[in-house]
Amino acid sequence: MTTVPPIGHPLVASFDHRVELLGYDLEETSLKPGDTLHLTLYWRALAEMDKSYTVFTHLLDSDSQIRGQKDSIPGKGTLPTTSWVAGEIITDRYEIAVHADAPPGRYILAIGFYDAGTGQRLPVVNQQGQRVDDRVLLPTEITLE
């Protein structure tokens, strides 16, 4: 698919000029410990890739501690980045279990790509190609009650 679907939270970021985050959707922003957070990420392939990258999704508390995590090959394992074609739009859904002992408070999500063989993350780059980070922090706050 090359048509961008409606996206609740548009947010553009480039991962090493290979893949572009177009935005995300969250089904809920208020949860309790032990609940499941439903996140949809929208990617655009910018180039063909010779490695199959894993996506990480980390639910972070105010101290940047991971309180929920789901790492997966895109498409719940069915859409490896090696199969992506330049220009293709990928809709990628994640179910992130919130730790049962997560304290109440405000949380954010960090997302990115890494090579499962080496642990090396794809850098987030600006338009000039300069590395700005190795993850994207989604701006929507999530509240744990």
XYZ file of C-alpha atoms in Angstrom:
145
model
C 0.000 0.000 0.000
C 1.321 3.450 -0.852
C -1.631 5.560 0.329
C -1.245 7.062 3.795
C -4.233 6.072 5.977
C -5.813 8.505 8.452
C -3.403 8.893 11.388
C -4.568 10.190 14.763
C -1.164 11.558 15.788
C 0.958 12.546 12.766
C 4.663 12.642 13.669
C 7.467 12.424 11.135
C 10.885 11.006 11.978
C 13.528 9.373 9.795
C 15.434 6.275 10.851
C 18.754 6.444 8.972
C 16.917 7.547 5.795
C 15.716 3.924 5.481
C 12.318 4.163 7.118
C 10.127 7.080 8.101
C 7.686 7.190 10.986
C 4.517 8.886 9.738
C 2.675 8.866 13.061
C 0.770 6.689 15.485
C -2.579 5.892 17.059
C -3.254 5.005 20.690
C -6.488 3.266 21.666
C -6.179 4.401 25.272
C -4.202 6.984 27.244
C -5.430 6.045 30.725
C -4.600 2.612 32.112
C -4.121 0.606 35.261
C -1.155 -1.639 36.105
C -1.569 -4.980 34.327
C -3.643 -3.468 31.493
C -2.660 -3.669 27.828
C -1.824 -0.578 25.793
C -2.748 -0.750 22.086
C -0.406 1.205 19.809
C -0.428 1.420 16.016
C 2.645 2.772 14.229
C 2.643 3.918 10.602
C 5.875 3.534 8.642
C 6.958 4.457 5.118
C 9.814 2.465 3.614
C 12.358 4.888 2.159
C 14.825 2.312 0.862
C 15.160 -1.430 0.563
C 16.901 -2.989 3.555
C 19.254 -5.940 3.696
C 18.656 -6.504 7.442
C 15.502 -7.487 9.247
C 15.116 -4.901 11.987
C 13.088 -5.363 15.157
C 10.835 -2.574 16.418
C 10.975 -1.756 20.125
C 8.181 -0.070 22.057
C 9.007 0.976 25.627
C 6.528 2.432 28.111
C 8.680 4.734 30.271
C 7.906 6.216 33.677
C 9.121 9.656 34.796
C 12.512 8.129 35.726
C 12.860 6.548 32.241
C 12.350 3.063 33.700
C 10.675 0.596 31.341
C 7.250 -0.337 32.755
C 5.971 -2.139 29.659
C 7.650 -3.339 26.477
C 6.930 -5.124 23.221
C 9.680 -5.850 20.714
C 8.758 -7.484 17.430
C 9.491 -7.822 13.765
C 6.874 -5.487 12.208
C 3.414 -6.904 11.510
C 3.602 -9.200 14.558
C 6.490 -10.982 12.882
C 4.981 -11.181 9.376
C 6.451 -8.034 7.765
C 10.249 -8.110 8.100
C 11.919 -4.912 6.935
C 13.802 -6.947 4.307
C 10.464 -7.378 2.486
C 9.600 -3.658 2.427
C 9.562 -1.848 -0.916
C 10.524 1.840 -1.145
C 7.378 3.971 -0.897
C 5.338 1.259 0.814
C 3.215 2.242 3.863
C 3.192 -0.275 6.712
C 0.546 -0.322 9.461
C 2.152 -1.944 12.494
C 0.149 -2.831 15.646
C 1.496 -3.527 19.138
C -0.080 -4.737 22.367
C 2.079 -3.594 25.262
C 1.420 -5.204 28.638
C 1.846 -2.698 31.466
C 3.834 -4.178 34.360
C 1.552 -5.201 37.222
C 3.776 -3.339 39.694
C 3.994 -0.095 37.670
C 3.391 2.889 39.967
C 0.711 5.497 39.241
C 1.882 8.481 37.237
C 2.556 9.883 33.800
C 4.249 7.783 31.157
C 5.518 8.162 27.599
C 6.359 5.730 24.821
C 9.770 5.387 23.187
C 10.002 3.588 19.842
C 12.731 2.627 17.423
C 14.437 -0.109 15.422
C 17.359 -2.376 16.238
C 19.293 -5.258 14.750
C 18.425 -8.267 16.956
C 21.777 -9.876 16.159
C 23.895 -6.982 17.409
C 21.517 -4.836 19.474
C 22.566 -1.836 17.378
C 19.768 0.695 16.930
C 18.986 2.538 13.731
C 19.764 6.207 14.328
C 17.091 8.873 14.100
C 18.443 11.510 11.711
C 17.479 15.044 10.749
C 17.083 16.293 7.183
C 20.831 16.954 6.977
C 21.526 13.325 7.862
C 22.893 14.134 11.321
C 22.120 11.683 14.101
C 19.777 13.221 16.677
C 18.926 10.133 18.766
C 18.412 6.368 18.616
C 14.709 6.442 19.503
C 11.632 8.617 19.111
C 9.644 9.721 22.150
C 5.939 9.912 21.331
C 4.532 13.166 22.736
C 1.194 11.771 23.975
C 1.198 11.260 27.749
C -0.218 8.057 29.155
C -1.615 8.072 32.678
C -1.459 5.106 35.012
C -4.018 5.211 37.797
